[in-house]
Amino acid sequence: MVTARSRLKLERGLIHLSEERQQMMIRDYPQEERPRERMIKEGAESLSNQELLAILLRTGSHRESVFQLASRVLKAVGSIRRLTEVSVEELMQIKGIGQAKAVQIKAGVELGRRVGRKQRERFSIRSPEDAAEYLMAVLALDQQEKLYCLYLNTKNEVVHEKAVFIGSLNASIVHPREVFKEALKWSAASIIVSHNHPSGDPTPSQEDVQVTRRLTQAGEILGIECLDHLIIGDGRYVSMKEKGYI
């Protein structure tokens, strides 16, 4: 039977063990338990706030491990959310945080904030006009022909975009594998393919028709719909879907 006294001794022992572990330097940890190695193997989501901050800080001091320093920083600011509000100067008031470490923390926090903002600002495509507006800004002035793909989620929001091929479009050169490899990587529900005509005339060629049909057939097999193939010219575009090729 576990008494109140034995339970208290056990809790104190666990706290002491945790404190001893924090005092250990990174080099004292088994390779597989180090934050960077765990992040590579298990993903960033498996790490605690303290471990993620320790990676940003990189080092502690000869008296204090980076884990102890990360723990003190989090305690000093009050919460992980407060890291977005404190300044470099305020961070430098924490013992062990110089200008370099303060800037590293703020840079990491700002990068995460921007990623979050971009995710909230995902562009939603409801029509060929929407897609053309989005793509003209990317392709209209390009002097080299480029196959550019948009990868969409189930809400028709752009989750990824990539120039898959640069050069004259040819059905024997443009392989569906390269287009759909990115779709699988990003778990896209559908794609929109586009390419530009540097001449400014978006009239589709026979090669454009062949590429469209090949990509559409590949998408049907994979269960990833090719919604459209847009040809971008000088202030004009042609939708292969509106032309009846998809």
mmCIF file of C-alpha atoms in Angstrom:
data_model
loop_
_atom_site.group_PDB
_atom_site.id
_atom_site.type_symbol
_atom_site.label_atom_id
_atom_site.label_comp_id
_atom_site.label_asym_id
_atom_site.label_seq_id
_atom_site.Cartn_x
_atom_site.Cartn_y
_atom_site.Cartn_z
ATOM 1 C CA MET A 1 0.000 0.000 0.000
ATOM 2 C CA VAL A 2 1.338 3.422 -1.009
ATOM 3 C CA THR A 3 1.236 5.852 1.922
ATOM 4 C CA ALA A 4 1.113 9.638 1.635
ATOM 5 C CA ARG A 5 4.730 9.819 2.853
ATOM 6 C CA SER A 6 5.998 7.292 0.275
ATOM 7 C CA ARG A 7 4.075 9.071 -2.483
ATOM 8 C CA LEU A 8 5.692 12.379 -1.471
ATOM 9 C CA LYS A 9 9.155 10.771 -1.498
ATOM 10 C CA LEU A 10 8.460 9.351 -4.961
ATOM 11 C CA GLU A 11 7.322 12.763 -6.296
ATOM 12 C CA ARG A 12 10.399 14.461 -4.818
ATOM 13 C CA GLY A 13 12.593 11.797 -6.379
ATOM 14 C CA LEU A 14 11.041 12.361 -9.819
ATOM 15 C CA ILE A 15 11.474 16.141 -9.511
ATOM 16 C CA HIS A 16 15.098 15.665 -8.478
ATOM 17 C CA LEU A 17 15.655 13.289 -11.407
ATOM 18 C CA SER A 18 14.099 15.841 -13.785
ATOM 19 C CA GLU A 19 16.341 18.613 -12.424
ATOM 20 C CA GLU A 20 19.428 16.412 -12.764
ATOM 21 C CA ARG A 21 18.462 15.634 -16.339
ATOM 22 C CA GLN A 22 18.108 19.322 -17.196
ATOM 23 C CA GLN A 23 21.579 19.968 -15.780
ATOM 24 C CA MET A 24 23.079 17.406 -18.161
ATOM 25 C CA MET A 25 24.803 18.906 -21.183
ATOM 26 C CA ILE A 26 23.642 17.929 -24.670
ATOM 27 C CA ARG A 27 26.802 15.862 -25.130
ATOM 28 C CA ASP A 28 25.845 13.780 -22.054
ATOM 29 C CA TYR A 29 22.549 12.679 -23.594
ATOM 30 C CA PRO A 30 22.305 9.442 -25.585
ATOM 31 C CA GLN A 31 22.392 10.257 -29.305
ATOM 32 C CA GLU A 32 18.775 9.203 -29.871
ATOM 33 C CA GLU A 33 17.471 11.444 -27.049
ATOM 34 C CA ARG A 34 19.043 14.692 -28.231
ATOM 35 C CA PRO A 35 16.467 17.231 -29.487
ATOM 36 C CA ARG A 36 17.885 17.614 -32.999
ATOM 37 C CA GLU A 37 18.127 13.863 -33.535
ATOM 38 C CA ARG A 38 14.601 13.331 -32.148
ATOM 39 C CA MET A 39 13.263 16.085 -34.396
ATOM 40 C CA ILE A 40 14.778 14.413 -37.458
ATOM 41 C CA LYS A 41 13.495 10.976 -36.475
ATOM 42 C CA GLU A 42 10.120 11.762 -34.870
ATOM 43 C CA GLY A 43 9.185 15.192 -36.227
ATOM 44 C CA ALA A 44 9.063 18.650 -34.639
ATOM 45 C CA GLU A 45 5.623 18.024 -33.134
ATOM 46 C CA SER A 46 7.103 15.388 -30.795
ATOM 47 C CA LEU A 47 9.330 17.951 -29.040
ATOM 48 C CA SER A 48 8.354 20.062 -26.047
ATOM 49 C CA ASN A 49 8.460 23.870 -26.110
ATOM 50 C CA GLN A 50 11.611 23.702 -24.002
ATOM 51 C CA GLU A 51 13.324 21.355 -26.476
ATOM 52 C CA LEU A 52 12.364 23.469 -29.492
ATOM 53 C CA LEU A 53 13.675 26.591 -27.782
ATOM 54 C CA ALA A 54 16.865 24.724 -26.850
ATOM 55 C CA ILE A 55 17.445 23.983 -30.551
ATOM 56 C CA LEU A 56 17.086 27.685 -31.345
ATOM 57 C CA LEU A 57 19.460 28.656 -28.526
ATOM 58 C CA ARG A 58 21.960 25.962 -29.574
ATOM 59 C CA THR A 59 24.208 26.253 -26.489
ATOM 60 C CA GLY A 60 24.054 26.988 -22.797
ATOM 61 C CA SER A 61 27.107 27.990 -20.770
ATOM 62 C CA HIS A 62 29.830 26.177 -18.856
ATOM 63 C CA ARG A 63 27.643 26.449 -15.744
ATOM 64 C CA GLU A 64 24.223 25.792 -17.258
ATOM 65 C CA SER A 65 22.870 23.415 -19.871
ATOM 66 C CA VAL A 66 20.886 24.721 -22.831
ATOM 67 C CA PHE A 67 17.832 22.956 -21.361
ATOM 68 C CA GLN A 68 18.109 24.944 -18.141
ATOM 69 C CA LEU A 69 18.529 28.149 -20.121
ATOM 70 C CA ALA A 70 15.473 27.372 -22.296
ATOM 71 C CA SER A 71 13.452 26.585 -19.175
ATOM 72 C CA ARG A 72 14.444 29.907 -17.556
ATOM 73 C CA VAL A 73 13.557 31.852 -20.700
ATOM 74 C CA LEU A 74 10.085 30.319 -20.850
ATOM 75 C CA LYS A 75 9.576 30.988 -17.136
ATOM 76 C CA ALA A 76 10.770 34.589 -17.519
ATOM 77 C CA VAL A 77 8.453 35.456 -20.414
ATOM 78 C CA GLY A 78 5.500 33.642 -18.839
ATOM 79 C CA SER A 79 4.246 31.660 -21.841
ATOM 80 C CA ILE A 80 5.248 30.551 -25.308
ATOM 81 C CA ARG A 81 2.802 33.083 -26.784
ATOM 82 C CA ARG A 82 4.621 35.929 -25.031
ATOM 83 C CA LEU A 83 7.699 35.238 -27.173
ATOM 84 C CA THR A 84 5.894 37.013 -30.029
ATOM 85 C CA GLU A 85 5.509 40.135 -27.881
ATOM 86 C CA VAL A 86 8.817 40.551 -26.055
ATOM 87 C CA SER A 87 11.557 42.565 -27.720
ATOM 88 C CA VAL A 88 15.196 41.655 -28.301
ATOM 89 C CA GLU A 89 16.126 44.090 -25.537
ATOM 90 C CA GLU A 90 13.714 42.452 -23.079
ATOM 91 C CA LEU A 91 15.091 39.002 -23.885
ATOM 92 C CA MET A 92 18.609 40.300 -23.265
ATOM 93 C CA GLN A 93 17.578 41.126 -19.692
ATOM 94 C CA ILE A 94 17.455 37.376 -19.016
ATOM 95 C CA LYS A 95 20.763 36.064 -17.682
ATOM 96 C CA GLY A 96 22.537 33.995 -20.328
ATOM 97 C CA ILE A 97 20.740 35.624 -23.258
ATOM 98 C CA GLY A 98 22.978 37.941 -25.223
ATOM 99 C CA GLN A 99 22.126 39.772 -28.400
ATOM 100 C CA ALA A 100 22.877 36.783 -30.673
ATOM 101 C CA LYS A 101 20.608 34.393 -28.758
ATOM 102 C CA ALA A 102 17.851 37.008 -28.449
ATOM 103 C CA VAL A 103 17.920 37.561 -32.213
ATOM 104 C CA GLN A 104 17.870 33.794 -32.843
ATOM 105 C CA ILE A 105 14.752 33.438 -30.691
ATOM 106 C CA LYS A 106 12.954 36.365 -32.340
ATOM 107 C CA ALA A 107 13.881 35.169 -35.841
ATOM 108 C CA GLY A 108 12.483 31.686 -35.130
ATOM 109 C CA VAL A 109 9.283 33.100 -33.625
ATOM 110 C CA GLU A 110 8.790 35.538 -36.519
ATOM 111 C CA LEU A 111 9.293 32.795 -39.103
ATOM 112 C CA GLY A 112 6.627 30.677 -37.378
ATOM 113 C CA ARG A 113 4.281 33.680 -37.251
ATOM 114 C CA ARG A 114 4.701 34.313 -40.987
ATOM 115 C CA VAL A 115 4.044 30.671 -41.839
ATOM 116 C CA GLY A 116 0.867 30.770 -39.759
ATOM 117 C CA ARG A 117 -0.245 33.966 -41.486
ATOM 118 C CA LYS A 118 0.392 32.513 -44.950
ATOM 119 C CA GLN A 119 -1.657 29.437 -44.075
ATOM 120 C CA ARG A 120 -4.567 31.673 -43.090
ATOM 121 C CA GLU A 121 -4.164 33.651 -46.306
ATOM 122 C CA ARG A 122 -4.293 30.698 -48.695
ATOM 123 C CA PHE A 123 -5.610 31.748 -52.052
ATOM 124 C CA SER A 124 -8.881 30.030 -52.979
ATOM 125 C CA ILE A 125 -9.557 29.236 -56.638
ATOM 126 C CA ARG A 126 -13.186 28.968 -57.761
ATOM 127 C CA SER A 127 -12.902 29.603 -61.488
ATOM 128 C CA PRO A 128 -10.456 29.798 -64.423
ATOM 129 C CA GLU A 129 -10.439 33.588 -63.915
ATOM 130 C CA ASP A 130 -9.223 33.143 -60.319
ATOM 131 C CA ALA A 131 -6.460 30.806 -61.461
ATOM 132 C CA ALA A 132 -5.437 33.112 -64.322
ATOM 133 C CA GLU A 133 -5.264 36.120 -61.994
ATOM 134 C CA TYR A 134 -3.004 34.168 -59.656
ATOM 135 C CA LEU A 135 -0.778 32.767 -62.409
ATOM 136 C CA MET A 136 -0.381 35.862 -64.564
ATOM 137 C CA ALA A 137 1.580 37.507 -61.777
ATOM 138 C CA VAL A 138 3.974 34.561 -61.899
ATOM 139 C CA LEU A 139 4.247 33.772 -65.613
ATOM 140 C CA ALA A 140 3.083 36.674 -67.781
ATOM 141 C CA LEU A 141 6.477 38.377 -68.144
ATOM 142 C CA ASP A 142 8.618 35.221 -68.310
ATOM 143 C CA GLN A 143 10.692 35.080 -71.473
ATOM 144 C CA GLN A 144 11.166 31.311 -71.156
ATOM 145 C CA GLU A 145 8.391 28.758 -71.410
ATOM 146 C CA LYS A 146 7.634 27.248 -68.042
ATOM 147 C CA LEU A 147 5.250 24.541 -66.803
ATOM 148 C CA TYR A 148 3.914 25.778 -63.474
ATOM 149 C CA CYS A 149 1.592 23.796 -61.217
ATOM 150 C CA LEU A 150 -0.761 24.764 -58.413
ATOM 151 C CA TYR A 151 -1.610 22.096 -55.828
ATOM 152 C CA LEU A 152 -4.974 22.479 -54.109
ATOM 153 C CA ASN A 153 -6.660 21.022 -51.038
ATOM 154 C CA THR A 154 -10.306 19.898 -50.822
ATOM 155 C CA LYS A 155 -11.373 23.557 -50.357
ATOM 156 C CA ASN A 156 -9.637 24.543 -53.623
ATOM 157 C CA GLU A 157 -7.025 26.507 -51.661
ATOM 158 C CA VAL A 158 -3.470 26.623 -52.981
ATOM 159 C CA VAL A 159 -1.268 24.623 -50.595
ATOM 160 C CA HIS A 160 1.807 24.467 -52.829
ATOM 161 C CA GLU A 161 3.083 25.723 -56.169
ATOM 162 C CA LYS A 162 6.085 24.805 -58.245
ATOM 163 C CA ALA A 163 7.738 25.282 -61.635
ATOM 164 C CA VAL A 164 7.938 21.645 -62.707
ATOM 165 C CA PHE A 165 9.533 22.100 -66.111
ATOM 166 C CA ILE A 166 11.351 24.898 -67.960
ATOM 167 C CA GLY A 167 11.583 24.800 -71.750
ATOM 168 C CA SER A 168 9.325 24.177 -74.744
ATOM 169 C CA LEU A 169 6.422 21.915 -73.841
ATOM 170 C CA ASN A 170 6.559 18.540 -75.493
ATOM 171 C CA ALA A 171 4.339 15.588 -74.630
ATOM 172 C CA SER A 172 7.325 13.240 -74.834
ATOM 173 C CA ILE A 173 9.360 15.359 -72.372
ATOM 174 C CA VAL A 174 6.771 16.501 -69.818
ATOM 175 C CA HIS A 175 6.217 13.409 -67.704
ATOM 176 C CA PRO A 176 3.147 13.191 -65.412
ATOM 177 C CA ARG A 177 5.381 11.644 -62.767
ATOM 178 C CA GLU A 178 7.094 14.980 -62.093
ATOM 179 C CA VAL A 179 3.778 16.821 -61.856
ATOM 180 C CA PHE A 180 2.016 14.345 -59.580
ATOM 181 C CA LYS A 181 5.030 13.587 -57.377
ATOM 182 C CA GLU A 182 4.514 17.002 -55.764
ATOM 183 C CA ALA A 183 0.758 16.408 -55.512
ATOM 184 C CA LEU A 184 1.342 13.217 -53.531
ATOM 185 C CA LYS A 185 3.983 14.900 -51.385
ATOM 186 C CA TRP A 186 1.573 17.687 -50.420
ATOM 187 C CA SER A 187 -1.535 15.452 -50.202
ATOM 188 C CA ALA A 188 -3.215 17.613 -52.841
ATOM 189 C CA ALA A 189 -6.811 16.828 -53.775
ATOM 190 C CA SER A 190 -6.450 18.407 -57.219
ATOM 191 C CA ILE A 191 -4.058 20.354 -59.411
ATOM 192 C CA ILE A 192 -4.126 23.204 -61.907
ATOM 193 C CA VAL A 193 -1.462 23.081 -64.587
ATOM 194 C CA SER A 194 -0.322 26.163 -66.447
ATOM 195 C CA HIS A 195 2.359 27.321 -68.823
ATOM 196 C CA ASN A 196 3.205 30.542 -70.559
ATOM 197 C CA HIS A 197 3.694 31.451 -74.211
ATOM 198 C CA PRO A 198 6.529 34.004 -74.304
ATOM 199 C CA SER A 199 5.178 35.204 -77.680
ATOM 200 C CA GLY A 200 2.197 36.637 -75.792
ATOM 201 C CA ASP A 201 -0.323 34.604 -77.833
ATOM 202 C CA PRO A 202 -2.061 32.030 -75.593
ATOM 203 C CA THR A 203 -3.544 30.022 -78.480
ATOM 204 C CA PRO A 204 -2.998 26.340 -77.619
ATOM 205 C CA SER A 205 -0.778 24.213 -79.857
ATOM 206 C CA GLN A 206 -1.270 20.534 -80.646
ATOM 207 C CA GLU A 207 1.475 19.764 -78.124
ATOM 208 C CA ASP A 208 -0.480 21.691 -75.473
ATOM 209 C CA VAL A 209 -3.541 19.553 -76.188
ATOM 210 C CA GLN A 210 -1.517 16.328 -75.922
ATOM 211 C CA VAL A 211 0.097 17.377 -72.636
ATOM 212 C CA THR A 212 -3.334 18.295 -71.241
ATOM 213 C CA ARG A 213 -4.859 14.930 -72.128
ATOM 214 C CA ARG A 214 -1.901 13.003 -70.766
ATOM 215 C CA LEU A 215 -1.965 14.832 -67.420
ATOM 216 C CA THR A 216 -5.757 14.498 -67.157
ATOM 217 C CA GLN A 217 -5.557 10.722 -67.716
ATOM 218 C CA ALA A 218 -2.761 10.370 -65.140
ATOM 219 C CA GLY A 219 -4.810 12.338 -62.614
ATOM 220 C CA GLU A 220 -7.816 10.074 -63.137
ATOM 221 C CA ILE A 221 -5.682 7.008 -62.405
ATOM 222 C CA LEU A 222 -4.222 8.544 -59.238
ATOM 223 C CA GLY A 223 -7.493 10.060 -58.031
ATOM 224 C CA ILE A 224 -6.052 13.586 -58.160
ATOM 225 C CA GLU A 225 -8.161 15.664 -60.538
ATOM 226 C CA CYS A 226 -6.493 17.961 -63.033
ATOM 227 C CA LEU A 227 -8.976 20.839 -62.836
ATOM 228 C CA ASP A 228 -7.568 22.907 -65.684
ATOM 229 C CA HIS A 229 -4.601 23.673 -67.878
ATOM 230 C CA LEU A 230 -4.181 27.388 -68.388
ATOM 231 C CA ILE A 231 -2.064 28.919 -71.111
ATOM 232 C CA ILE A 232 -0.867 32.368 -70.124
ATOM 233 C CA GLY A 233 -0.103 35.057 -72.686
ATOM 234 C CA ASP A 234 0.382 38.805 -72.569
ATOM 235 C CA GLY A 235 -2.613 39.896 -70.494
ATOM 236 C CA ARG A 236 -4.654 37.005 -71.928
ATOM 237 C CA TYR A 237 -5.167 33.359 -71.140
ATOM 238 C CA VAL A 238 -6.856 30.253 -72.493
ATOM 239 C CA SER A 239 -8.510 27.660 -70.268
ATOM 240 C CA MET A 240 -8.267 24.149 -71.711
ATOM 241 C CA LYS A 241 -11.257 23.204 -69.558
ATOM 242 C CA GLU A 242 -13.387 25.954 -71.118
ATOM 243 C CA LYS A 243 -12.175 24.777 -74.552
ATOM 244 C CA GLY A 244 -13.481 21.300 -73.794
ATOM 245 C CA TYR A 245 -10.158 19.467 -73.573
ATOM 246 C CA ILE A 246 -10.740 18.536 -69.909
#
